[in-house]
Amino acid sequence: GAVVSQHPSWVICKSGTSVKIECRSLDFQATTMFWYRQFPKQSLMLMATSNEGSKATYEQGVEKDKFLINHASLTLSTLTVTSAHPEDSSFYICSALPLTSGDEQFFGPGTRLTVL
Amino acid sequence: AQKITQTQPGMFVQEKEAVTLDCTYDTSDPSYGLFWYKQPSSGEMIFLIYQGSYDQQNATEGRYSLNFQKARKSANLVISASQLGDSAMYFCAMREGLEGYQKVTFGTGTKLQVIP
């Protein structure tokens, strides 16, 4: 149980295009999902907290208009990187907090984004 | 100030031996949770063990145990009987507060390599 998927697992895009990453909780409902970014050989940095049916809460320094988050249902949150540039190339990981047990986040497998 | 400090960028351990990965934390909140995650080269974050600030006993999960020294603000991970599959990055993390929706901050990680 407690499986989180991400799609796509990797994506290569041209500079200036937008990329959407999906995060799904497959066997549980999650009112809260988290989006992290991890640069090579670095730690995970929280970008934003996504709550179903409301606006996401962004961490300081994260551009809201660049990283659009939508949490439209209890099992799906999406992160859209708008007008991507090479410096946005990174590993993006989501996690989901089960509705019924509020202690542990379950992580997705991550999405590797490369912007050319 | 760093909230989570992992001072060992890399560690080596002989197969079947035990290894301790260090983690110190900094918080003024009396309620907090401490986590350890394993990240293999594939990228997914695997939850290993959790310790709440009010837990009286050190957490254990199979070969993993958390050496929780509250006064010293340390939460070291002990892996007993190391296996080749334990080679990975290990991240210590802290949540200030005991609610699952609250922010988790990660340390910089320790790369563990198990030698045959």
Short mmCIF file of C-alpha atoms in Angstrom, two decimals:
data_model
loop_
_atom_site.label_atom_id
_atom_site.label_comp_id
_atom_site.label_asym_id
_atom_site.label_seq_id
_atom_site.Cartn_x
_atom_site.Cartn_y
_atom_site.Cartn_z
CA GLY A 1 0.00 0.00 0.00
CA ALA A 2 0.82 3.72 0.03
CA VAL A 3 2.16 3.97 -3.48
CA VAL A 4 2.82 7.29 -5.16
CA SER A 5 3.51 7.56 -8.86
CA GLN A 6 4.94 10.34 -10.96
CA HIS A 7 4.61 10.89 -14.64
CA PRO A 8 6.71 11.28 -16.64
CA SER A 9 9.73 9.70 -15.04
CA TRP A 10 11.98 11.78 -17.23
CA VAL A 11 11.47 14.53 -19.76
CA ILE A 12 13.65 16.55 -22.09
CA CYS A 13 12.30 19.79 -23.43
CA LYS A 14 13.43 22.89 -25.26
CA SER A 15 14.02 26.14 -23.49
CA GLY A 16 10.88 28.23 -23.35
CA THR A 17 8.40 25.38 -23.33
CA SER A 18 6.22 24.30 -20.43
CA VAL A 19 6.31 20.90 -18.80
CA LYS A 20 3.66 19.30 -16.63
CA ILE A 21 4.54 16.68 -14.02
CA GLU A 22 1.85 14.57 -12.40
CA CYS A 23 1.91 13.13 -8.91
CA ARG A 24 -0.70 10.49 -8.05
CA SER A 25 -1.44 8.61 -4.88
CA LEU A 26 -2.52 5.23 -6.22
CA ASP A 27 -4.09 3.51 -3.24
CA PHE A 28 -4.88 6.27 -0.79
CA GLN A 29 -6.30 9.75 -0.67
CA ALA A 30 -4.11 12.71 0.15
CA THR A 31 -5.27 16.19 1.04
CA THR A 32 -1.67 17.34 1.20
CA MET A 33 1.09 16.76 -1.31
CA PHE A 34 4.56 18.22 -1.32
CA TRP A 35 6.82 19.14 -4.21
CA TYR A 36 10.59 18.99 -3.82
CA ARG A 37 13.48 19.80 -6.11
CA GLN A 38 16.82 18.08 -5.90
CA PHE A 39 19.89 19.29 -7.80
CA PRO A 40 22.65 16.76 -8.50
CA LYS A 41 24.41 15.59 -5.36
CA GLN A 42 22.37 17.92 -3.22
CA SER A 43 19.56 17.56 -0.75
CA LEU A 44 15.83 17.80 -1.31
CA MET A 45 14.49 21.31 -1.11
CA LEU A 46 10.80 21.85 -0.48
CA MET A 47 9.27 24.00 -3.19
CA ALA A 48 5.65 24.06 -2.16
CA THR A 49 2.91 22.40 -0.18
CA SER A 50 -0.15 21.53 -2.19
CA ASN A 51 -3.55 21.22 -0.55
CA GLU A 52 -6.55 19.77 -2.35
CA GLY A 53 -9.01 22.42 -3.35
CA SER A 54 -6.91 25.39 -2.30
CA LYS A 55 -3.89 27.36 -3.42
CA ALA A 56 -0.48 25.93 -2.86
CA THR A 57 1.86 27.38 -0.26
CA TYR A 58 5.22 28.20 -1.79
CA GLU A 59 8.54 28.32 0.00
CA GLN A 60 10.53 31.51 0.04
CA GLY A 61 12.38 32.05 -3.20
CA VAL A 62 10.17 29.80 -5.31
CA GLU A 63 8.39 31.65 -8.10
CA LYS A 64 4.68 30.97 -8.02
CA ASP A 65 4.15 32.00 -11.62
CA LYS A 66 6.92 29.77 -12.84
CA PHE A 67 6.03 26.65 -10.91
CA LEU A 68 2.27 26.26 -11.14
CA ILE A 69 0.75 23.72 -8.78
CA ASN A 70 -2.73 22.33 -9.07
CA HIS A 71 -4.19 19.86 -6.58
CA ALA A 72 -7.54 19.19 -8.18
CA SER A 73 -8.42 15.92 -6.48
CA LEU A 74 -7.50 13.84 -3.46
CA THR A 75 -5.23 11.67 -5.58
CA LEU A 76 -3.63 14.04 -8.06
CA SER A 77 -1.38 17.06 -7.90
CA THR A 78 0.40 18.57 -10.89
CA LEU A 79 3.45 20.77 -11.16
CA THR A 80 3.84 22.79 -14.33
CA VAL A 81 7.20 24.35 -15.04
CA THR A 82 6.36 27.28 -17.29
CA SER A 83 8.78 28.71 -19.81
CA ALA A 84 11.45 26.28 -18.69
CA HIS A 85 15.10 27.24 -18.88
CA PRO A 86 18.26 25.17 -18.49
CA GLU A 87 18.61 26.23 -14.85
CA ASP A 88 15.28 24.50 -14.15
CA SER A 89 16.85 21.17 -15.02
CA SER A 90 16.58 19.12 -11.88
CA PHE A 91 15.05 16.08 -10.22
CA TYR A 92 11.52 16.86 -9.05
CA ILE A 93 10.03 14.64 -6.36
CA CYS A 94 6.56 14.72 -4.92
CA SER A 95 5.28 13.20 -1.73
CA ALA A 96 1.78 12.61 -0.44
CA LEU A 97 0.35 12.62 3.05
CA PRO A 98 -2.43 10.06 3.55
CA LEU A 99 -5.74 11.47 4.65
CA THR A 100 -6.22 8.76 7.26
CA SER A 101 -2.79 8.67 8.85
CA GLY A 102 -1.14 12.01 9.27
CA ASP A 103 2.38 11.06 10.13
CA GLU A 104 4.42 9.85 7.21
CA GLN A 105 4.86 11.24 3.72
CA PHE A 106 5.11 8.74 0.89
CA PHE A 107 7.40 9.74 -1.93
CA GLY A 108 7.02 9.33 -5.64
CA PRO A 109 9.86 7.98 -7.76
CA GLY A 110 10.78 11.42 -9.06
CA THR A 111 10.88 13.11 -12.45
CA ARG A 112 14.13 14.10 -14.07
CA LEU A 113 13.72 17.26 -16.12
CA THR A 114 16.36 18.32 -18.62
CA VAL A 115 15.88 21.63 -20.40
CA LEU A 116 18.02 22.12 -23.49
CA ALA B 1 21.57 28.17 10.79
CA GLN B 2 21.29 24.65 9.46
CA LYS B 3 18.37 22.81 10.96
CA ILE B 4 19.71 19.40 10.02
CA THR B 5 23.42 18.68 9.86
CA GLN B 6 24.99 15.57 8.42
CA THR B 7 28.74 15.92 8.75
CA GLN B 8 29.74 12.81 6.83
CA PRO B 9 29.56 13.34 3.06
CA GLY B 10 30.65 9.76 2.50
CA MET B 11 31.15 6.59 4.47
CA PHE B 12 32.53 3.14 3.76
CA VAL B 13 31.57 0.01 5.64
CA GLN B 14 32.54 -3.60 5.25
CA GLU B 15 29.73 -5.96 4.40
CA LYS B 16 28.14 -7.52 7.52
CA GLU B 17 29.55 -4.80 9.75
CA ALA B 18 27.50 -2.13 11.53
CA VAL B 19 27.70 1.53 10.58
CA THR B 20 26.52 4.73 12.22
CA LEU B 21 25.45 7.74 10.18
CA ASP B 22 25.48 10.98 12.10
CA CYS B 23 22.74 13.57 12.27
CA THR B 24 22.32 16.57 14.51
CA TYR B 25 19.39 18.93 14.48
CA ASP B 26 18.49 22.36 15.71
CA THR B 27 15.04 23.43 16.82
CA SER B 28 13.39 25.30 19.64
CA ASP B 29 10.07 23.55 19.09
CA PRO B 30 9.50 20.88 21.78
CA SER B 31 7.38 18.88 19.34
CA TYR B 32 9.20 17.50 16.36
CA GLY B 33 9.77 14.37 14.38
CA LEU B 34 12.97 12.95 12.97
CA PHE B 35 13.17 10.78 9.87
CA TRP B 36 15.76 8.83 7.96
CA TYR B 37 15.39 8.13 4.26
CA LYS B 38 17.42 6.07 1.85
CA GLN B 39 17.87 7.21 -1.75
CA PRO B 40 19.37 4.64 -4.11
CA SER B 41 20.85 5.73 -7.43
CA SER B 42 17.43 5.28 -9.02
CA GLY B 43 16.25 8.33 -7.09
CA GLU B 44 13.25 7.23 -5.09
CA MET B 45 13.12 8.17 -1.43
CA ILE B 46 12.63 5.18 0.82
CA PHE B 47 11.43 5.78 4.36
CA LEU B 48 13.51 3.92 6.92
CA ILE B 49 12.65 5.05 10.42
CA TYR B 50 10.89 7.73 12.48
CA GLN B 51 11.43 9.12 15.97
CA GLY B 52 9.06 11.53 17.66
CA SER B 53 10.44 14.02 20.15
CA TYR B 54 8.30 12.60 22.93
CA ASP B 55 9.10 8.98 22.22
CA GLN B 56 10.83 7.50 25.22
CA GLN B 57 12.50 4.64 23.45
CA ASN B 58 14.79 4.67 20.46
CA ALA B 59 13.04 3.65 17.28
CA THR B 60 13.99 0.39 15.60
CA GLU B 61 12.96 -1.11 12.27
CA GLY B 62 14.64 -4.36 11.40
CA ARG B 63 18.32 -3.65 10.84
CA TYR B 64 17.81 0.07 11.35
CA SER B 65 17.85 1.78 14.70
CA LEU B 66 17.85 5.42 15.61
CA ASN B 67 20.13 6.51 18.43
CA PHE B 68 18.11 9.43 19.76
CA GLN B 69 19.97 11.65 22.20
CA LYS B 70 17.61 14.50 22.88
CA ALA B 71 19.87 16.60 25.09
CA ARG B 72 22.60 16.49 22.46
CA LYS B 73 20.08 16.98 19.65
CA SER B 74 21.40 14.04 17.75
CA ALA B 75 19.56 11.33 15.86
CA ASN B 76 22.13 8.96 14.45
CA LEU B 77 21.11 6.05 12.25
CA VAL B 78 22.66 2.69 12.99
CA ILE B 79 22.56 0.04 10.29
CA SER B 80 23.51 -3.38 11.56
CA ALA B 81 24.86 -6.21 9.42
CA SER B 82 25.40 -4.05 6.34
CA GLN B 83 24.46 -5.49 2.97
CA LEU B 84 25.62 -4.54 -0.50
CA GLY B 85 22.13 -3.26 -1.21
CA ASP B 86 22.54 -0.69 1.55
CA SER B 87 24.85 1.35 -0.69
CA ALA B 88 22.93 4.58 -1.26
CA MET B 89 22.51 8.17 -0.11
CA TYR B 90 20.99 8.53 3.33
CA PHE B 91 19.13 11.64 4.38
CA CYS B 92 18.20 12.72 7.87
CA ALA B 93 15.15 14.97 8.06
CA MET B 94 13.17 16.86 10.66
CA ARG B 95 9.62 18.05 10.91
CA GLU B 96 9.04 20.83 13.40
CA GLY B 97 5.70 19.94 14.87
CA LEU B 98 4.02 16.57 14.97
CA GLU B 99 1.42 17.12 12.28
CA GLY B 100 2.04 15.39 9.01
CA TYR B 101 1.27 18.46 6.90
CA GLN B 102 4.07 20.44 8.45
CA LYS B 103 7.29 21.10 6.56
CA VAL B 104 10.08 18.55 6.54
CA THR B 105 13.65 19.81 6.22
CA PHE B 106 16.34 17.50 4.88
CA GLY B 107 20.03 17.31 5.63
CA THR B 108 22.69 17.23 2.94
CA GLY B 109 22.98 13.47 3.02
CA THR B 110 25.64 10.83 3.53
CA LYS B 111 26.72 8.53 0.74
CA LEU B 112 27.21 5.06 2.13
CA GLN B 113 29.20 2.48 0.23
CA VAL B 114 29.25 -1.10 1.40
CA ILE B 115 32.40 -2.98 0.50
CA PRO B 116 32.25 -6.72 -0.20
#
